[in-house]
Amino acid sequence: MSARTSPLGAPPPAVLVFVDLASGELDDAGKGILSEASRLASVLGGGWSAIAFSGAEAPPLEDFAPYGTPALTLIEAGPEVADSPEAQGRLLAGAARAGEARLLLLPHNDLGASLAPLLAAELSAALFTEALAYQQEGGTLSLTRAAVGVQVVESKTWENQVPLVLTVHPRILSSVVLPTMQRSLPVVGSFRSAGAVQDGATRIIERIPPDPQTVDVVDADVIISAGLGCDEESFARVEELTRLLHASLGVTRPVYDLGRSGFERMVGQTGKTVAPRLYVALGISGSMHHLGGIKEAKKVIAVNSDGKAPIFPNADEGFVADLREVLPLLIERVKSAPGGGQ
């Protein structure tokens, strides 16, 4: 019987995907990166497994099952490791060596972006961050990401000569379970470093939640955007609404041109391409350029006085209404709700 081989070399490269279980369960990023690992392993023609740091409680294995996760390795470490990315990187690198992983996959979030270069240095591996797409081309894996904002596409190839540390842009992560994924509970194993884990030169001393009013719209979870259908008074109410709901403000190009907001708030192909959990379009007609900038939004709600506005066919929910009437009522409702929008 001959061993199965891959276009990238023999034996097939093993994909090891890191999931963060800091909250005790899989979040959307964790589910998305599991889905991506399954797809990437299929492209490479090899196997894959997941790895995470063990917590006080056993992880919910049922959350891993829909993605057909073959195995889950739990790294045994004290709670102090959670505050040291360098210590985490050393432990992950040790586990990757022990498992002979050739490709380490992480989401490009705060933790993933911190760990990736540390892992690459520890493993003498190639590093490719914020990947938007990849495909097999002959004997190589072609990787693509955006550069210089979104104006330039940069591509690199990996030939499996050295290990690869790969981070995936959150924009393409989806927790959707593909029909090709066969449901199964993972086999659980553990990893413990043979020696004492060296503490890092840096340590996280405090975790401060992001301020929706100042966070980059690219990273915003909820965006309320104002279009030309908002007059000056309505725009002020939209700003008040974002503060009350702890959401991020977005604007269209015409609103930016009027000087009501800075360029960093502009959503669209000539501004920022966003992928929030919720996008609320107020007084936005829905030009081709704006729709191109919100196509990755998980849910779009639109309010416009023109029932034929192009935004409506592209929204999950739409309401034909006058914002001058709707916004005061909406603000009043938010203020009267428990907590008063505070």
PDB file of C-alpha atoms in Angstrom, residues 41-339:
ATOM      1  CA  ALA A  41      -7.080  20.894   4.482  1.00  0.00           C
ATOM      2  CA  SER A  42      -9.315  19.760   1.633  1.00  0.00           C
ATOM      3  CA  VAL A  43      -7.455  22.060  -0.771  1.00  0.00           C
ATOM      4  CA  LEU A  44      -4.091  20.705   0.414  1.00  0.00           C
ATOM      5  CA  GLY A  45      -5.212  17.101   0.429  1.00  0.00           C
ATOM      6  CA  GLY A  46      -4.070  16.498   4.007  1.00  0.00           C
ATOM      7  CA  GLY A  47      -5.391  16.213   7.528  1.00  0.00           C
ATOM      8  CA  TRP A  48      -6.079  18.865  10.137  1.00  0.00           C
ATOM      9  CA  SER A  49      -6.675  19.287  13.836  1.00  0.00           C
ATOM     10  CA  ALA A  50      -7.419  22.045  16.336  1.00  0.00           C
ATOM     11  CA  ILE A  51      -5.452  23.309  19.305  1.00  0.00           C
ATOM     12  CA  ALA A  52      -6.414  25.535  22.235  1.00  0.00           C
ATOM     13  CA  PHE A  53      -5.332  26.419  25.741  1.00  0.00           C
ATOM     14  CA  SER A  54      -7.123  24.444  28.425  1.00  0.00           C
ATOM     15  CA  GLY A  55      -9.316  26.382  30.815  1.00  0.00           C
ATOM     16  CA  ALA A  56     -10.896  25.781  34.179  1.00  0.00           C
ATOM     17  CA  GLU A  57     -13.726  23.884  32.497  1.00  0.00           C
ATOM     18  CA  ALA A  58     -13.704  21.363  29.691  1.00  0.00           C
ATOM     19  CA  PRO A  59     -14.425  22.956  26.286  1.00  0.00           C
ATOM     20  CA  PRO A  60     -17.844  22.319  24.714  1.00  0.00           C
ATOM     21  CA  LEU A  61     -16.913  19.546  22.276  1.00  0.00           C
ATOM     22  CA  GLU A  62     -20.365  19.716  20.720  1.00  0.00           C
ATOM     23  CA  ASP A  63     -19.407  23.114  19.250  1.00  0.00           C
ATOM     24  CA  PHE A  64     -16.522  21.476  17.357  1.00  0.00           C
ATOM     25  CA  ALA A  65     -18.626  18.616  15.987  1.00  0.00           C
ATOM     26  CA  PRO A  66     -20.451  20.403  13.099  1.00  0.00           C
ATOM     27  CA  TYR A  67     -17.105  21.179  11.442  1.00  0.00           C
ATOM     28  CA  GLY A  68     -15.923  17.587  11.575  1.00  0.00           C
ATOM     29  CA  THR A  69     -12.953  18.501  13.790  1.00  0.00           C
ATOM     30  CA  PRO A  70     -10.871  15.290  13.850  1.00  0.00           C
ATOM     31  CA  ALA A  71      -8.853  16.074  16.967  1.00  0.00           C
ATOM     32  CA  LEU A  72      -8.444  18.762  19.604  1.00  0.00           C
ATOM     33  CA  THR A  73      -5.236  19.254  21.567  1.00  0.00           C
ATOM     34  CA  LEU A  74      -5.496  21.165  24.835  1.00  0.00           C
ATOM     35  CA  ILE A  75      -2.322  22.884  26.010  1.00  0.00           C
ATOM     36  CA  GLU A  76      -1.941  22.577  29.764  1.00  0.00           C
ATOM     37  CA  ALA A  77      -0.742  25.891  31.187  1.00  0.00           C
ATOM     38  CA  GLY A  78      -1.407  28.114  34.173  1.00  0.00           C
ATOM     39  CA  PRO A  79      -3.715  31.134  34.022  1.00  0.00           C
ATOM     40  CA  GLU A  80      -0.707  33.490  33.936  1.00  0.00           C
ATOM     41  CA  VAL A  81       0.054  32.345  30.369  1.00  0.00           C
ATOM     42  CA  ALA A  82      -3.108  34.075  29.177  1.00  0.00           C
ATOM     43  CA  ASP A  83      -1.438  37.425  29.879  1.00  0.00           C
ATOM     44  CA  SER A  84       1.774  36.602  28.006  1.00  0.00           C
ATOM     45  CA  PRO A  85       1.548  36.280  24.197  1.00  0.00           C
ATOM     46  CA  GLU A  86       5.239  35.302  24.097  1.00  0.00           C
ATOM     47  CA  ALA A  87       4.671  32.395  26.485  1.00  0.00           C
ATOM     48  CA  GLN A  88       1.626  31.357  24.478  1.00  0.00           C
ATOM     49  CA  GLY A  89       3.667  31.484  21.286  1.00  0.00           C
ATOM     50  CA  ARG A  90       6.379  29.234  22.750  1.00  0.00           C
ATOM     51  CA  LEU A  91       3.834  26.691  23.948  1.00  0.00           C
ATOM     52  CA  LEU A  92       1.991  26.678  20.622  1.00  0.00           C
ATOM     53  CA  ALA A  93       5.261  26.284  18.737  1.00  0.00           C
ATOM     54  CA  GLY A  94       6.222  23.351  20.970  1.00  0.00           C
ATOM     55  CA  ALA A  95       2.890  21.654  20.347  1.00  0.00           C
ATOM     56  CA  ALA A  96       3.222  22.261  16.590  1.00  0.00           C
ATOM     57  CA  ARG A  97       6.662  20.610  16.571  1.00  0.00           C
ATOM     58  CA  ALA A  98       5.372  17.649  18.564  1.00  0.00           C
ATOM     59  CA  GLY A  99       2.490  17.208  16.121  1.00  0.00           C
ATOM     60  CA  GLU A 100       4.712  17.755  13.064  1.00  0.00           C
ATOM     61  CA  ALA A 101       2.331  20.408  11.781  1.00  0.00           C
ATOM     62  CA  ARG A 102       3.389  22.056   8.544  1.00  0.00           C
ATOM     63  CA  LEU A 103       0.810  24.830   8.462  1.00  0.00           C
ATOM     64  CA  LEU A 104      -0.455  26.798  11.462  1.00  0.00           C
ATOM     65  CA  LEU A 105      -3.726  28.614  10.853  1.00  0.00           C
ATOM     66  CA  LEU A 106      -5.021  31.519  12.981  1.00  0.00           C
ATOM     67  CA  PRO A 107      -7.685  34.228  12.626  1.00  0.00           C
ATOM     68  CA  HIS A 108      -6.180  37.681  12.093  1.00  0.00           C
ATOM     69  CA  ASN A 109      -7.671  39.215  15.225  1.00  0.00           C
ATOM     70  CA  ASP A 110      -5.764  40.878  18.061  1.00  0.00           C
ATOM     71  CA  LEU A 111      -4.472  37.602  19.498  1.00  0.00           C
ATOM     72  CA  GLY A 112      -3.801  35.932  16.166  1.00  0.00           C
ATOM     73  CA  ALA A 113      -1.888  38.955  14.867  1.00  0.00           C
ATOM     74  CA  SER A 114       0.263  38.930  18.036  1.00  0.00           C
ATOM     75  CA  LEU A 115       0.971  35.195  17.974  1.00  0.00           C
ATOM     76  CA  ALA A 116       1.709  34.772  14.257  1.00  0.00           C
ATOM     77  CA  PRO A 117       5.154  36.460  14.110  1.00  0.00           C
ATOM     78  CA  LEU A 118       6.158  34.814  17.404  1.00  0.00           C
ATOM     79  CA  LEU A 119       5.266  31.402  16.004  1.00  0.00           C
ATOM     80  CA  ALA A 120       7.093  32.087  12.746  1.00  0.00           C
ATOM     81  CA  ALA A 121      10.239  33.054  14.659  1.00  0.00           C
ATOM     82  CA  GLU A 122      10.058  30.029  16.990  1.00  0.00           C
ATOM     83  CA  LEU A 123       9.534  27.581  14.114  1.00  0.00           C
ATOM     84  CA  SER A 124      11.746  29.297  11.505  1.00  0.00           C
ATOM     85  CA  ALA A 125       8.601  29.309   9.393  1.00  0.00           C
ATOM     86  CA  ALA A 126       7.280  31.423   6.547  1.00  0.00           C
ATOM     87  CA  LEU A 127       4.664  33.996   7.550  1.00  0.00           C
ATOM     88  CA  PHE A 128       1.666  35.223   5.559  1.00  0.00           C
ATOM     89  CA  THR A 129      -0.927  37.425   7.257  1.00  0.00           C
ATOM     90  CA  GLU A 130      -4.454  38.669   6.509  1.00  0.00           C
ATOM     91  CA  ALA A 131      -5.059  36.197   3.690  1.00  0.00           C
ATOM     92  CA  LEU A 132      -8.209  36.844   1.698  1.00  0.00           C
ATOM     93  CA  ALA A 133      -7.966  33.889  -0.679  1.00  0.00           C
ATOM     94  CA  TYR A 134      -5.838  30.863  -1.482  1.00  0.00           C
ATOM     95  CA  GLN A 135      -5.784  28.207  -4.154  1.00  0.00           C
ATOM     96  CA  GLN A 136      -3.708  25.266  -5.237  1.00  0.00           C
ATOM     97  CA  GLU A 137      -1.624  25.940  -8.329  1.00  0.00           C
ATOM     98  CA  GLY A 138       0.446  23.006  -9.482  1.00  0.00           C
ATOM     99  CA  GLY A 139       2.939  22.213  -6.764  1.00  0.00           C
ATOM    100  CA  THR A 140       2.328  25.358  -4.732  1.00  0.00           C
ATOM    101  CA  LEU A 141      -0.305  27.039  -2.611  1.00  0.00           C
ATOM    102  CA  SER A 142      -1.044  30.546  -3.887  1.00  0.00           C
ATOM    103  CA  LEU A 143      -1.978  33.054  -1.165  1.00  0.00           C
ATOM    104  CA  THR A 144      -3.561  36.467  -1.726  1.00  0.00           C
ATOM    105  CA  ARG A 145      -4.113  39.529   0.449  1.00  0.00           C
ATOM    106  CA  ALA A 146      -4.893  43.218   0.006  1.00  0.00           C
ATOM    107  CA  ALA A 147      -2.085  45.766   0.281  1.00  0.00           C
ATOM    108  CA  VAL A 148      -1.958  49.579   0.396  1.00  0.00           C
ATOM    109  CA  GLY A 149      -5.485  49.691   1.767  1.00  0.00           C
ATOM    110  CA  VAL A 150      -7.543  47.730  -0.746  1.00  0.00           C
ATOM    111  CA  GLN A 151      -6.012  49.197  -3.869  1.00  0.00           C
ATOM    112  CA  VAL A 152      -3.380  46.510  -4.546  1.00  0.00           C
ATOM    113  CA  VAL A 153      -3.555  42.708  -4.482  1.00  0.00           C
ATOM    114  CA  GLU A 154      -0.426  40.937  -3.258  1.00  0.00           C
ATOM    115  CA  SER A 155       0.198  37.246  -3.925  1.00  0.00           C
ATOM    116  CA  LYS A 156       2.772  34.803  -2.570  1.00  0.00           C
ATOM    117  CA  THR A 157       3.329  31.081  -3.039  1.00  0.00           C
ATOM    118  CA  TRP A 158       4.160  28.353  -0.521  1.00  0.00           C
ATOM    119  CA  GLU A 159       5.899  25.161  -1.627  1.00  0.00           C
ATOM    120  CA  ASN A 160       5.951  23.309   1.715  1.00  0.00           C
ATOM    121  CA  GLN A 161       9.758  23.556   1.998  1.00  0.00           C
ATOM    122  CA  VAL A 162       9.405  25.234   5.395  1.00  0.00           C
ATOM    123  CA  PRO A 163       6.427  25.408   7.774  1.00  0.00           C
ATOM    124  CA  LEU A 164       3.900  28.192   7.174  1.00  0.00           C
ATOM    125  CA  VAL A 165       2.137  30.391   9.712  1.00  0.00           C
ATOM    126  CA  LEU A 166      -1.007  31.741   8.077  1.00  0.00           C
ATOM    127  CA  THR A 167      -3.553  34.233   9.415  1.00  0.00           C
ATOM    128  CA  VAL A 168      -6.911  34.717   7.698  1.00  0.00           C
ATOM    129  CA  HIS A 169      -8.644  38.071   7.454  1.00  0.00           C
ATOM    130  CA  PRO A 170     -11.830  38.140   9.586  1.00  0.00           C
ATOM    131  CA  ARG A 171     -13.737  39.384   6.540  1.00  0.00           C
ATOM    132  CA  ILE A 172     -13.726  35.938   4.941  1.00  0.00           C
ATOM    133  CA  LEU A 173     -14.336  33.921   8.104  1.00  0.00           C
ATOM    134  CA  SER A 174     -17.778  32.371   8.230  1.00  0.00           C
ATOM    135  CA  SER A 175     -19.225  29.968  10.782  1.00  0.00           C
ATOM    136  CA  VAL A 176     -21.408  28.375   8.077  1.00  0.00           C
ATOM    137  CA  VAL A 177     -21.221  24.576   8.085  1.00  0.00           C
ATOM    138  CA  LEU A 178     -20.524  23.348   4.552  1.00  0.00           C
ATOM    139  CA  PRO A 179     -22.365  20.290   3.163  1.00  0.00           C
ATOM    140  CA  THR A 180     -19.007  18.525   2.709  1.00  0.00           C
ATOM    141  CA  MET A 181     -18.263  18.652   6.443  1.00  0.00           C
ATOM    142  CA  GLN A 182     -19.059  15.390   8.177  1.00  0.00           C
ATOM    143  CA  ARG A 183     -20.174  15.893  11.747  1.00  0.00           C
ATOM    144  CA  SER A 184     -17.974  14.213  14.369  1.00  0.00           C
ATOM    145  CA  LEU A 185     -16.817  14.841  17.920  1.00  0.00           C
ATOM    146  CA  PRO A 186     -13.051  15.471  18.127  1.00  0.00           C
ATOM    147  CA  VAL A 187     -10.646  13.114  19.843  1.00  0.00           C
ATOM    148  CA  VAL A 188      -9.220  15.135  22.741  1.00  0.00           C
ATOM    149  CA  GLY A 189      -5.540  15.044  23.681  1.00  0.00           C
ATOM    150  CA  SER A 190      -3.266  17.202  25.801  1.00  0.00           C
ATOM    151  CA  PHE A 191       0.152  18.829  25.537  1.00  0.00           C
ATOM    152  CA  ARG A 192       2.422  19.903  28.354  1.00  0.00           C
ATOM    153  CA  SER A 193       5.798  21.548  27.873  1.00  0.00           C
ATOM    154  CA  ALA A 194       8.696  19.347  28.954  1.00  0.00           C
ATOM    155  CA  GLY A 195      10.386  22.284  30.696  1.00  0.00           C
ATOM    156  CA  ALA A 196       9.401  25.471  32.446  1.00  0.00           C
ATOM    157  CA  VAL A 197       7.799  28.026  30.167  1.00  0.00           C
ATOM    158  CA  GLN A 198       9.825  31.212  29.929  1.00  0.00           C
ATOM    159  CA  ASP A 199       7.906  34.359  30.704  1.00  0.00           C
ATOM    160  CA  GLY A 200       7.835  36.994  27.988  1.00  0.00           C
ATOM    161  CA  ALA A 201       9.356  40.459  28.034  1.00  0.00           C
ATOM    162  CA  THR A 202       5.863  41.918  27.721  1.00  0.00           C
ATOM    163  CA  ARG A 203       2.671  41.211  29.611  1.00  0.00           C
ATOM    164  CA  ILE A 204      -0.943  42.242  29.163  1.00  0.00           C
ATOM    165  CA  ILE A 205      -1.858  44.279  32.226  1.00  0.00           C
ATOM    166  CA  GLU A 206      -5.375  45.332  31.250  1.00  0.00           C
ATOM    167  CA  ARG A 207      -7.930  44.607  28.562  1.00  0.00           C
ATOM    168  CA  ILE A 208      -9.912  47.688  27.563  1.00  0.00           C
ATOM    169  CA  PRO A 209     -13.060  47.188  25.455  1.00  0.00           C
ATOM    170  CA  PRO A 210     -12.937  49.124  22.169  1.00  0.00           C
ATOM    171  CA  ASP A 211     -14.807  52.427  22.042  1.00  0.00           C
ATOM    172  CA  PRO A 212     -17.410  52.162  19.235  1.00  0.00           C
ATOM    173  CA  GLN A 213     -17.144  55.930  18.683  1.00  0.00           C
ATOM    174  CA  THR A 214     -13.462  55.773  17.789  1.00  0.00           C
ATOM    175  CA  VAL A 215     -12.873  52.201  16.604  1.00  0.00           C
ATOM    176  CA  ASP A 216     -12.077  51.837  12.901  1.00  0.00           C
ATOM    177  CA  VAL A 217     -15.299  51.044  11.006  1.00  0.00           C
ATOM    178  CA  VAL A 218     -13.452  48.105   9.441  1.00  0.00           C
ATOM    179  CA  ASP A 219     -13.387  46.487  12.897  1.00  0.00           C
ATOM    180  CA  ALA A 220     -16.811  47.685  14.078  1.00  0.00           C
ATOM    181  CA  ASP A 221     -19.407  45.133  15.128  1.00  0.00           C
ATOM    182  CA  VAL A 222     -22.442  47.395  14.610  1.00  0.00           C
ATOM    183  CA  ILE A 223     -22.476  50.355  12.214  1.00  0.00           C
ATOM    184  CA  ILE A 224     -25.211  52.947  11.801  1.00  0.00           C
ATOM    185  CA  SER A 225     -24.596  54.895   8.595  1.00  0.00           C
ATOM    186  CA  ALA A 226     -26.068  58.184   7.412  1.00  0.00           C
ATOM    187  CA  GLY A 227     -26.639  59.016   3.763  1.00  0.00           C
ATOM    188  CA  LEU A 228     -27.687  62.086   1.825  1.00  0.00           C
ATOM    189  CA  GLY A 229     -31.266  61.442   2.920  1.00  0.00           C
ATOM    190  CA  CYS A 230     -30.262  62.742   6.344  1.00  0.00           C
ATOM    191  CA  ASP A 231     -30.416  66.518   6.572  1.00  0.00           C
ATOM    192  CA  GLU A 232     -28.217  68.345   9.089  1.00  0.00           C
ATOM    193  CA  GLU A 233     -30.711  67.905  11.927  1.00  0.00           C
ATOM    194  CA  SER A 234     -31.246  64.224  11.148  1.00  0.00           C
ATOM    195  CA  PHE A 235     -27.499  63.640  10.956  1.00  0.00           C
ATOM    196  CA  ALA A 236     -27.101  65.035  14.486  1.00  0.00           C
ATOM    197  CA  ARG A 237     -29.774  62.581  15.622  1.00  0.00           C
ATOM    198  CA  VAL A 238     -27.950  59.693  13.932  1.00  0.00           C
ATOM    199  CA  GLU A 239     -24.816  60.653  15.875  1.00  0.00           C
ATOM    200  CA  GLU A 240     -26.864  60.683  19.091  1.00  0.00           C
ATOM    201  CA  LEU A 241     -28.331  57.288  18.243  1.00  0.00           C
ATOM    202  CA  THR A 242     -24.888  55.732  17.748  1.00  0.00           C
ATOM    203  CA  ARG A 243     -23.820  57.021  21.160  1.00  0.00           C
ATOM    204  CA  LEU A 244     -26.956  55.688  22.860  1.00  0.00           C
ATOM    205  CA  LEU A 245     -26.625  52.252  21.230  1.00  0.00           C
ATOM    206  CA  HIS A 246     -22.830  52.078  21.557  1.00  0.00           C
ATOM    207  CA  ALA A 247     -22.558  51.641  17.793  1.00  0.00           C
ATOM    208  CA  SER A 248     -20.083  53.019  15.256  1.00  0.00           C
ATOM    209  CA  LEU A 249     -20.938  55.873  12.901  1.00  0.00           C
ATOM    210  CA  GLY A 250     -20.603  55.428   9.168  1.00  0.00           C
ATOM    211  CA  VAL A 251     -21.276  57.852   6.306  1.00  0.00           C
ATOM    212  CA  THR A 252     -21.591  57.757   2.531  1.00  0.00           C
ATOM    213  CA  ARG A 253     -19.418  59.731   0.110  1.00  0.00           C
ATOM    214  CA  PRO A 254     -21.931  62.625  -0.293  1.00  0.00           C
ATOM    215  CA  VAL A 255     -22.107  63.081   3.495  1.00  0.00           C
ATOM    216  CA  TYR A 256     -18.317  63.132   3.704  1.00  0.00           C
ATOM    217  CA  ASP A 257     -18.197  65.665   0.844  1.00  0.00           C
ATOM    218  CA  LEU A 258     -20.519  67.921   2.866  1.00  0.00           C
ATOM    219  CA  GLY A 259     -17.916  67.925   5.641  1.00  0.00           C
ATOM    220  CA  ARG A 260     -20.140  66.326   8.266  1.00  0.00           C
ATOM    221  CA  SER A 261     -17.663  63.553   9.032  1.00  0.00           C
ATOM    222  CA  GLY A 262     -14.066  62.558   8.394  1.00  0.00           C
ATOM    223  CA  PHE A 263     -12.832  60.204   5.695  1.00  0.00           C
ATOM    224  CA  GLU A 264     -12.181  57.486   8.302  1.00  0.00           C
ATOM    225  CA  ARG A 265     -15.970  57.114   8.735  1.00  0.00           C
ATOM    226  CA  MET A 266     -16.735  56.763   5.013  1.00  0.00           C
ATOM    227  CA  VAL A 267     -18.108  53.375   3.982  1.00  0.00           C
ATOM    228  CA  GLY A 268     -17.938  52.181   0.389  1.00  0.00           C
ATOM    229  CA  GLN A 269     -15.502  51.148  -2.302  1.00  0.00           C
ATOM    230  CA  THR A 270     -13.883  54.601  -2.248  1.00  0.00           C
ATOM    231  CA  GLY A 271     -13.779  54.532   1.553  1.00  0.00           C
ATOM    232  CA  LYS A 272     -13.773  51.512   3.891  1.00  0.00           C
ATOM    233  CA  THR A 273     -15.038  48.037   3.072  1.00  0.00           C
ATOM    234  CA  VAL A 274     -16.781  46.752   6.199  1.00  0.00           C
ATOM    235  CA  ALA A 275     -18.123  43.451   7.519  1.00  0.00           C
ATOM    236  CA  PRO A 276     -20.122  44.200  10.698  1.00  0.00           C
ATOM    237  CA  ARG A 277     -22.595  41.922  12.392  1.00  0.00           C
ATOM    238  CA  LEU A 278     -25.256  44.583  11.788  1.00  0.00           C
ATOM    239  CA  TYR A 279     -25.306  47.466   9.305  1.00  0.00           C
ATOM    240  CA  VAL A 280     -28.092  50.063   9.536  1.00  0.00           C
ATOM    241  CA  ALA A 281     -28.410  52.279   6.440  1.00  0.00           C
ATOM    242  CA  LEU A 282     -30.337  55.499   7.138  1.00  0.00           C
ATOM    243  CA  GLY A 283     -31.222  57.713   4.185  1.00  0.00           C
ATOM    244  CA  ILE A 284     -28.848  55.800   1.905  1.00  0.00           C
ATOM    245  CA  SER A 285     -30.076  55.187  -1.636  1.00  0.00           C
ATOM    246  CA  GLY A 286     -27.610  52.358  -2.252  1.00  0.00           C
ATOM    247  CA  SER A 287     -25.197  53.266  -5.035  1.00  0.00           C
ATOM    248  CA  MET A 288     -23.100  50.520  -6.594  1.00  0.00           C
ATOM    249  CA  HIS A 289     -19.987  51.841  -4.840  1.00  0.00           C
ATOM    250  CA  HIS A 290     -21.653  51.855  -1.421  1.00  0.00           C
ATOM    251  CA  LEU A 291     -23.166  48.397  -1.826  1.00  0.00           C
ATOM    252  CA  GLY A 292     -19.741  47.069  -2.782  1.00  0.00           C
ATOM    253  CA  GLY A 293     -18.423  48.280   0.559  1.00  0.00           C
ATOM    254  CA  ILE A 294     -21.082  46.528   2.691  1.00  0.00           C
ATOM    255  CA  LYS A 295     -21.518  43.223   0.839  1.00  0.00           C
ATOM    256  CA  GLU A 296     -19.796  41.319   3.669  1.00  0.00           C
ATOM    257  CA  ALA A 297     -22.163  42.664   6.367  1.00  0.00           C
ATOM    258  CA  LYS A 298     -23.981  39.834   8.165  1.00  0.00           C
ATOM    259  CA  LYS A 299     -27.298  41.744   8.279  1.00  0.00           C
ATOM    260  CA  VAL A 300     -28.407  44.977   6.617  1.00  0.00           C
ATOM    261  CA  ILE A 301     -31.385  47.076   7.725  1.00  0.00           C
ATOM    262  CA  ALA A 302     -32.383  50.052   5.559  1.00  0.00           C
ATOM    263  CA  VAL A 303     -34.657  53.033   6.139  1.00  0.00           C
ATOM    264  CA  ASN A 304     -35.401  55.340   3.195  1.00  0.00           C
ATOM    265  CA  SER A 305     -38.307  57.502   2.093  1.00  0.00           C
ATOM    266  CA  ASP A 306     -37.979  56.229  -1.496  1.00  0.00           C
ATOM    267  CA  GLY A 307     -39.506  52.777  -1.806  1.00  0.00           C
ATOM    268  CA  LYS A 308     -37.625  52.204  -5.080  1.00  0.00           C
ATOM    269  CA  ALA A 309     -34.170  52.919  -3.637  1.00  0.00           C
ATOM    270  CA  PRO A 310     -31.564  50.321  -4.734  1.00  0.00           C
ATOM    271  CA  ILE A 311     -30.646  49.681  -1.099  1.00  0.00           C
ATOM    272  CA  PHE A 312     -33.858  47.738  -0.449  1.00  0.00           C
ATOM    273  CA  PRO A 313     -33.211  44.695  -2.694  1.00  0.00           C
ATOM    274  CA  ASN A 314     -29.820  44.428  -0.999  1.00  0.00           C
ATOM    275  CA  ALA A 315     -31.142  44.675   2.573  1.00  0.00           C
ATOM    276  CA  ASP A 316     -32.363  41.919   4.873  1.00  0.00           C
ATOM    277  CA  GLU A 317     -35.052  44.256   6.218  1.00  0.00           C
ATOM    278  CA  GLY A 318     -36.259  47.542   4.772  1.00  0.00           C
ATOM    279  CA  PHE A 319     -38.609  50.287   5.927  1.00  0.00           C
ATOM    280  CA  VAL A 320     -40.044  53.080   3.798  1.00  0.00           C
ATOM    281  CA  ALA A 321     -40.254  56.041   6.174  1.00  0.00           C
ATOM    282  CA  ASP A 322     -39.265  59.667   6.727  1.00  0.00           C
ATOM    283  CA  LEU A 323     -36.188  59.833   8.957  1.00  0.00           C
ATOM    284  CA  ARG A 324     -37.296  63.200  10.319  1.00  0.00           C
ATOM    285  CA  GLU A 325     -40.196  61.354  11.919  1.00  0.00           C
ATOM    286  CA  VAL A 326     -38.523  58.033  12.658  1.00  0.00           C
ATOM    287  CA  LEU A 327     -35.313  59.175  14.368  1.00  0.00           C
ATOM    288  CA  PRO A 328     -36.900  61.205  17.223  1.00  0.00           C
ATOM    289  CA  LEU A 329     -39.226  58.275  17.990  1.00  0.00           C
ATOM    290  CA  LEU A 330     -36.371  55.781  17.859  1.00  0.00           C
ATOM    291  CA  ILE A 331     -34.186  57.877  20.167  1.00  0.00           C
ATOM    292  CA  GLU A 332     -37.076  58.278  22.604  1.00  0.00           C
ATOM    293  CA  ARG A 333     -37.648  54.499  22.596  1.00  0.00           C
ATOM    294  CA  VAL A 334     -33.959  53.781  23.255  1.00  0.00           C
ATOM    295  CA  LYS A 335     -33.854  56.262  26.147  1.00  0.00           C
ATOM    296  CA  SER A 336     -36.960  54.743  27.718  1.00  0.00           C
ATOM    297  CA  ALA A 337     -35.592  51.192  27.496  1.00  0.00           C
ATOM    298  CA  PRO A 338     -33.935  49.573  30.554  1.00  0.00           C
ATOM    299  CA  GLY A 339     -30.544  51.222  30.943  1.00  0.00           C
TER     300      GLY A 339
END
